[in-house]
Coordinates of C-alpha atoms and ligand atoms in Angstrom, one line a residue:
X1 CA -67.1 -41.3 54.1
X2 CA -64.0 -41.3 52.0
X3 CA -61.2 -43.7 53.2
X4 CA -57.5 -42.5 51.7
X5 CA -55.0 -45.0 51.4
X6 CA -50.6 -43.4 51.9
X7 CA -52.2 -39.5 53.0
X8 CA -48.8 -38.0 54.0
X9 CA -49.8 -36.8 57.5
X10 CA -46.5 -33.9 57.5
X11 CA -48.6 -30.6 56.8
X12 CA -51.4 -32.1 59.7
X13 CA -48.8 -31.1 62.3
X14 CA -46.9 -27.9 63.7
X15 CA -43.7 -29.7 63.6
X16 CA -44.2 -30.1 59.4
X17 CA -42.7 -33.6 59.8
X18 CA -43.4 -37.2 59.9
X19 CA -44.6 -40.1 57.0
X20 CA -48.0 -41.3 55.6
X21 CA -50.8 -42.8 57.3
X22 CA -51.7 -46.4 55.7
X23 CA -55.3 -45.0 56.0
X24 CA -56.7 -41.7 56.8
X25 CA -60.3 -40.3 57.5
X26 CA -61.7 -36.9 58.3
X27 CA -65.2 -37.4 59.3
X28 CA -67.9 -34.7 59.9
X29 CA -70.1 -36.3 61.6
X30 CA -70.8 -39.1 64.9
X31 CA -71.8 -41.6 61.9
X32 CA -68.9 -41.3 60.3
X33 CA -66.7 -41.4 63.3
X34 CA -68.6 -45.0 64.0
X35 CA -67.8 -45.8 60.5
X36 CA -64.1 -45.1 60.5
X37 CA -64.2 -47.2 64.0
X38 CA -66.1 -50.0 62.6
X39 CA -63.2 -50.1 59.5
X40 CA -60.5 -50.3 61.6
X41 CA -62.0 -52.9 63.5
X42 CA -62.7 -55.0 60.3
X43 CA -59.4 -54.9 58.9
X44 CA -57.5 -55.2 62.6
X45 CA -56.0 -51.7 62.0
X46 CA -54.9 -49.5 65.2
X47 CA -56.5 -46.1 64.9
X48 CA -54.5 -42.5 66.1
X49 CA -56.9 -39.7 66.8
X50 CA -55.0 -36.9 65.4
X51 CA -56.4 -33.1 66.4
X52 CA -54.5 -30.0 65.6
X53 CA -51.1 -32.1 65.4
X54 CA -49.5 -29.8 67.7
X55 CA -48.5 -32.0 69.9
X56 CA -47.4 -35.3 68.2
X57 CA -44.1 -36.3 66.5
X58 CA -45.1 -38.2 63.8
X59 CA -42.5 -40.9 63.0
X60 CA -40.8 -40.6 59.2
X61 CA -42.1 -44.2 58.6
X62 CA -45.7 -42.5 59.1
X63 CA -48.7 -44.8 60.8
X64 CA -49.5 -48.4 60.2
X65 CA -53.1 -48.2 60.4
X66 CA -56.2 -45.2 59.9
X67 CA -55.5 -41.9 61.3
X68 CA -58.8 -40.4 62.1
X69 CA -58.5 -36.7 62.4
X70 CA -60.6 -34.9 64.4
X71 CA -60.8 -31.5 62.0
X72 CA -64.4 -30.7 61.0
X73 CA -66.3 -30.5 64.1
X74 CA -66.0 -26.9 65.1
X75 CA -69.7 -25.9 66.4
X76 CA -69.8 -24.0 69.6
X77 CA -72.6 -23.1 71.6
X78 CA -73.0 -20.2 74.4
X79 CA -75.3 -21.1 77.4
X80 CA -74.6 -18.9 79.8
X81 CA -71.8 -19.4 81.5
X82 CA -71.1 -22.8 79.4
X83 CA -69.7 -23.2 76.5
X84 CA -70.4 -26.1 74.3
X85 CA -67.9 -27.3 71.3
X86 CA -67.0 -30.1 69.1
X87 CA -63.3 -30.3 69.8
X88 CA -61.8 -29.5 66.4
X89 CA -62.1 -25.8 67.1
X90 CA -58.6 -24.0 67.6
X91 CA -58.2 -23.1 71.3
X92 CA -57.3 -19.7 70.0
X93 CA -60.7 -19.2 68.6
X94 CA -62.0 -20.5 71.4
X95 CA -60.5 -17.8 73.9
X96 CA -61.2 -15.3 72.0
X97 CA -65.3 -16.6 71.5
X98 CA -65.1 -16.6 75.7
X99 CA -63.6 -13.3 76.0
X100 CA -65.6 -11.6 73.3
X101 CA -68.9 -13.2 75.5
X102 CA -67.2 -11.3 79.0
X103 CA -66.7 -14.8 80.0
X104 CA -63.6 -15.8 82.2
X105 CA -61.5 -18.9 82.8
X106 CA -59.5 -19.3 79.3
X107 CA -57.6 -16.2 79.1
X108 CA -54.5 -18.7 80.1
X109 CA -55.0 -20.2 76.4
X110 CA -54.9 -16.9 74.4
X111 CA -52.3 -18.3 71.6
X112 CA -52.1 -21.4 72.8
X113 CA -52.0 -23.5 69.6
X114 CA -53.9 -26.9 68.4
X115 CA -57.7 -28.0 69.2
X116 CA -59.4 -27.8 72.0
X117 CA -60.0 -31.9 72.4
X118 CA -56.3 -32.4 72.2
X119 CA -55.9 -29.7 75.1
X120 CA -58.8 -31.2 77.0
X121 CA -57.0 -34.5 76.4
X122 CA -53.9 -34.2 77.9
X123 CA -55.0 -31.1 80.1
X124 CA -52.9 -28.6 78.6
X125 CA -51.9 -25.9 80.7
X126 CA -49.8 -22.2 81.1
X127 CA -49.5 -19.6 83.3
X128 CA -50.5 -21.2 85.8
X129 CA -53.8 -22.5 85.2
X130 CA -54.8 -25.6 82.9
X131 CA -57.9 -27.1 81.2
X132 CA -58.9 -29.3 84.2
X133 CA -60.0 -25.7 86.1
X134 CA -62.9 -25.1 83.6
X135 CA -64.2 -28.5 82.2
X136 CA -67.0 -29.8 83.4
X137 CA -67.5 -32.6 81.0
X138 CA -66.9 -34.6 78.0
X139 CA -69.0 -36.2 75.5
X140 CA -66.5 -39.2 74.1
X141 CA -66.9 -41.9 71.3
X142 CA -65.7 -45.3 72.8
X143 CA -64.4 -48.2 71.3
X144 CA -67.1 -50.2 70.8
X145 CA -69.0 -46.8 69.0
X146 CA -71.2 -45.9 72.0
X147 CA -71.5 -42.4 73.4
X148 CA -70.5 -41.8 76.7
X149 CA -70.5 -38.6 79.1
X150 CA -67.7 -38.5 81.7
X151 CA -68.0 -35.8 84.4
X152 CA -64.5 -33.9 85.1
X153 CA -64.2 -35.7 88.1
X154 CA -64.6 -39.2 85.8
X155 CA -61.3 -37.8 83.9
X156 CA -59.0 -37.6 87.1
X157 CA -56.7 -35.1 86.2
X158 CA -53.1 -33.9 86.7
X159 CA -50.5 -32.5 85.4
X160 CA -50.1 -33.0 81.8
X161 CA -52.6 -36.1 82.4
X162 CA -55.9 -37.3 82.3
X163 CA -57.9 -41.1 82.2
X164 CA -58.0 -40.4 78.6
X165 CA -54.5 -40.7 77.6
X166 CA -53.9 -44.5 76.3
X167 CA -57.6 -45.2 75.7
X168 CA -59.3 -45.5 72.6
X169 CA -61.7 -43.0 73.7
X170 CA -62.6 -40.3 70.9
X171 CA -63.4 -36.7 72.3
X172 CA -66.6 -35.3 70.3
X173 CA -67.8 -32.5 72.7
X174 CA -66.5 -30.4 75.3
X175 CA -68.5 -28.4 78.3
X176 CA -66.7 -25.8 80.0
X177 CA -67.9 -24.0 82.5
X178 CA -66.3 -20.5 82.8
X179 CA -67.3 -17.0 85.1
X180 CA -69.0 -13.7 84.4
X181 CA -66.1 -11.2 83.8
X182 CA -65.5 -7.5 82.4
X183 CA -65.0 -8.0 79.0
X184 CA -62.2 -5.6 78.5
X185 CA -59.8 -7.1 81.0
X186 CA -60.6 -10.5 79.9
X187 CA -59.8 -9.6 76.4
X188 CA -56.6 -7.6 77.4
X189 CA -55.3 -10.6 79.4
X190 CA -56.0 -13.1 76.6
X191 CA -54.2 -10.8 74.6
X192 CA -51.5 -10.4 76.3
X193 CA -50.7 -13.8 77.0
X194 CA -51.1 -14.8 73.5
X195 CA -48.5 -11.9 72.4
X196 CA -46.1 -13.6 75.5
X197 CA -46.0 -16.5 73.2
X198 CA -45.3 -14.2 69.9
X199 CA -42.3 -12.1 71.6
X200 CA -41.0 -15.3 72.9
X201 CA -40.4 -16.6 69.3
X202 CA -42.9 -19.5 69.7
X203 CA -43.7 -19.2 66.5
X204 CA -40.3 -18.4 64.3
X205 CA -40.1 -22.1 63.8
X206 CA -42.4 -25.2 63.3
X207 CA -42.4 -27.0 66.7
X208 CA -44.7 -29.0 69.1
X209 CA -44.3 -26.6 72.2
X210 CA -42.7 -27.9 75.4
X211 CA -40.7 -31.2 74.6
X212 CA -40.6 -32.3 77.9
X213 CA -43.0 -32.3 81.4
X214 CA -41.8 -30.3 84.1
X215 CA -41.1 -32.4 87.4
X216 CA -42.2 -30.1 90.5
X217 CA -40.2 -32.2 92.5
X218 CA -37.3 -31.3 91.3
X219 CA -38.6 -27.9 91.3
X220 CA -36.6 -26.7 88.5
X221 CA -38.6 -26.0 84.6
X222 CA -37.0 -28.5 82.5
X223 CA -35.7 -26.0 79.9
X224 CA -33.7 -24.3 82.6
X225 CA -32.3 -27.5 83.3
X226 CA -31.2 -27.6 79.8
X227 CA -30.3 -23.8 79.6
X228 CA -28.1 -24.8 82.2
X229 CA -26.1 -27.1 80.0
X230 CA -25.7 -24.8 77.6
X231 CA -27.6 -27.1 75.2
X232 CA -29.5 -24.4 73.5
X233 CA -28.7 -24.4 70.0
X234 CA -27.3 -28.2 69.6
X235 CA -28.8 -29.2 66.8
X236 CA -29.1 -32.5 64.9
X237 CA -29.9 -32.3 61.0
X238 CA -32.3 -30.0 61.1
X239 CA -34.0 -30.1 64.7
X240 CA -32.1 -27.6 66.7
X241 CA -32.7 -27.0 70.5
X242 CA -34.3 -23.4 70.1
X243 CA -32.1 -20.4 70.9
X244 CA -34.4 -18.9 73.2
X245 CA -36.2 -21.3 75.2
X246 CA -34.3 -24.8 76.2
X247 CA -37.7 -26.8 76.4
X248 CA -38.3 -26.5 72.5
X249 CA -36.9 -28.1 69.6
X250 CA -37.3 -26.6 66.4
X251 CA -37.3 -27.4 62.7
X252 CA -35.5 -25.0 60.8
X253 CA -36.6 -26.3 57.9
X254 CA -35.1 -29.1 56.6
X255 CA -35.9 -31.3 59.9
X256 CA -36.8 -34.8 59.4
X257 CA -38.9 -36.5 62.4
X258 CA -35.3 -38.8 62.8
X259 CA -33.4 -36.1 63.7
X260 CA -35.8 -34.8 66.1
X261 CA -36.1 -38.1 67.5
X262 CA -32.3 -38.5 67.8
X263 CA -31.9 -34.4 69.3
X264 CA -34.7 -35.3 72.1
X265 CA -32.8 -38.6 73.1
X266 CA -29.2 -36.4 72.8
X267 CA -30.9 -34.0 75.5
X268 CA -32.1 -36.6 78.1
X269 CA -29.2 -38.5 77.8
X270 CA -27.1 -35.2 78.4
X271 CA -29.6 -34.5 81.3
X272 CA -29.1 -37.7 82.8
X273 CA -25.5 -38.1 82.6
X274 CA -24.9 -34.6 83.6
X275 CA -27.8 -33.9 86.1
X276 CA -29.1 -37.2 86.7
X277 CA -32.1 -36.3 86.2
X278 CA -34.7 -38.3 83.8
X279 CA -36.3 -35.7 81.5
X280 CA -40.0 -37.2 80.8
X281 CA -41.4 -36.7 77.3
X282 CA -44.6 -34.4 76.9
X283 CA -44.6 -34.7 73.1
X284 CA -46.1 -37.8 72.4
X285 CA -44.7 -40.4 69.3
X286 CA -46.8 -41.7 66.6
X287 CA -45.4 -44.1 64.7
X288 CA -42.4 -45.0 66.5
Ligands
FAD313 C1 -45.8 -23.1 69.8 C2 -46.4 -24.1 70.8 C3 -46.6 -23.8 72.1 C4 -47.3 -24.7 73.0 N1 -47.5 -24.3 74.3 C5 -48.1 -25.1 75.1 C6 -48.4 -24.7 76.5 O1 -48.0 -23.7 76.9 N2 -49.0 -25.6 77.3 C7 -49.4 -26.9 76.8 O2 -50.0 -27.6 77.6 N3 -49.2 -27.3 75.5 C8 -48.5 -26.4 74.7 N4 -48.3 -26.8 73.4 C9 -48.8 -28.1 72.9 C10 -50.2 -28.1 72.3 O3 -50.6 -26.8 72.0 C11 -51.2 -28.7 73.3 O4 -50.8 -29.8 73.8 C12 -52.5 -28.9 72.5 O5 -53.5 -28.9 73.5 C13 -52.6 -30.2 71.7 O6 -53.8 -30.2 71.0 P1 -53.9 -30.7 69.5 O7 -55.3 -30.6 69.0 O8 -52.8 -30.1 68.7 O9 -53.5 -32.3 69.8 P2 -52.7 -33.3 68.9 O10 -51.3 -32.9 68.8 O11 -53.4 -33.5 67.6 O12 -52.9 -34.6 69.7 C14 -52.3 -34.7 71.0 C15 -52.9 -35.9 71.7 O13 -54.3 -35.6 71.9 C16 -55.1 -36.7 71.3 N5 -56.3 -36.1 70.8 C17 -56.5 -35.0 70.1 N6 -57.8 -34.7 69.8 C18 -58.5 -35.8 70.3 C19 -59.8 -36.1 70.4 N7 -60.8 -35.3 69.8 N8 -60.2 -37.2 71.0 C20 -59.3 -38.0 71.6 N9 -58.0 -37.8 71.6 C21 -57.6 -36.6 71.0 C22 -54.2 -37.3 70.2 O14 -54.5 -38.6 70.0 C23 -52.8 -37.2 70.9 O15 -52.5 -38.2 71.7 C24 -47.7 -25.9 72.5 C25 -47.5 -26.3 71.1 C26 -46.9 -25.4 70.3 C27 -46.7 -25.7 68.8

């Protein structure tokens, strides 16, 4: 497998910012996954799995080490009720595979952007319903190269969370298990909630989705908290709090990942003097 040296890791991400990788890989298969491990190891590089980059901020100084992005392993099986998939394929695609097989449990993602092993990683969720209702397990890469299967209840999740986050542990197939349906109504509803996301303008402007977690014990979304001091619109270089929802920042084209940086600390600084509340990040920093 091919090893680049300075790959400029911008157009890998829905935000279209950030700096060059040191060393980047895209493998296509476990071997080369084993390879790209056993580099880093040998040269005493850190490694970021990057998936669909649509939920990363990617620092402008880019990534001291390899970025191994997780892009070419797309296969899906049907087994019944299961579905089977290397976790590169879009979560879009994915919904839309279910629905088209009358099978029910991801209409939540219809739209919802990036991979399915970055969704499965940090359990993303919407309307309602998140990742950790349907998985049932996980084939993973580990650190030392060794395959692994952790059952759902292995990956203790919660909100926004699972035992993945902060390992070195590298996603390379996904079991879901999902329920017999009417096809029609679980097509409509995927559509539907993928069309939500359109008419809300989710996708006027690159961005990473929600900055911030919601706390449910303050019991308030975190973009109404910012809605509520007026900070829609405040914009810094090009990042701009979006117009219509609070909890996104936006590049409106000229953004770098600095000014992003600076508008996210702007907001939970606001937050906290105004609210005294601390806003938690859900995006997560590479590079930083
Ligand atoms: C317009 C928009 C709307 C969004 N709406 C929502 C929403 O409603 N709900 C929600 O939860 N999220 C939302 N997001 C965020 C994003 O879609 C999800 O978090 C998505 O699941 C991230 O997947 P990804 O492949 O893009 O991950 P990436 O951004 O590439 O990575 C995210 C994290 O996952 C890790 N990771 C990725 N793949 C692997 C792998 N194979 N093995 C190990 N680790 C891996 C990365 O190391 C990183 O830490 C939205 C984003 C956008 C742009």
């Amino acid at each position: 497998m091919k090893i680049k040296e300075n790959v400029i890791l911008a157009p890998f991400t829905t935000f279209k910012v950030g700096g060059s990788a040191d060393f980047y890989c895209r493998p296509e298969n476990y071997e080369e996954i084993r390879e790209a491990i056993l580099f880093a190891k040998d040269n005493g590089l850190k490694t970021f799995k990057l998936g669909g980059g649509s939920n990363v901020l990617i620092s402008e100084n880019g990534f001291r080490g390899l970025v191994i992005h997780l892009a070419s392993f797309d296969k899906i099986k049907i087994e019944d009720c299961k579905i089977i998939t290397g976790p590169s394929l879009a979560v879009d695609t994915l919904a839309e595979k279910a629905a088209i097989n009358s099978l029910s449990g991801l209409e939540f993602a219809g739209g919802l952007p990036g991979s399915i092993g970055g969704a499965v990683y940090m359990n993303a969720r919407a309307y309602g319903d998140s990742f950790e209702n349907i998985v049932e397990s996980l084939g993973i890469i580990k650190s030392d190269g060794n395959l692994k299967e952790l059952s759902v209840e292995e990956l203790n999740y919660s909100y926004k969370s699972s035992s993945l986050m902060n390992t070195d542990n590298i996603i390379i197939k996904i079991v879901l298990k999902l329920k017999p349906g009417l096809k029609k109504d679980i097509l409509n509803k995927t559509q539907t909630n993928k069309e939500k996301r359109i008419n809300n303008g989710q996708f006027i402007f690159p961005n990473a989705g929600c900055i911030f977690k919601n706390n449910y014990d303050i019991g308030i979304p975190s973009g109404k908290i910012i809605d509520e001091l007026g900070l829609r619109g405040t914009s810094i270089g090009g990042a701009m709090v979006f117009e219509k929802h609070g909890n996104f920042i936006v590049n409106k084209g000229n953004a770098t990942a600095d000014d992003i940086r600076e508008l996210v600390e702007f907001v939970k600084k606001t937050v906290l003097e105004k609210k005294s509340i601390t806003l938690e990040e859900e995006i997560r920093y590479v590079g930083f």
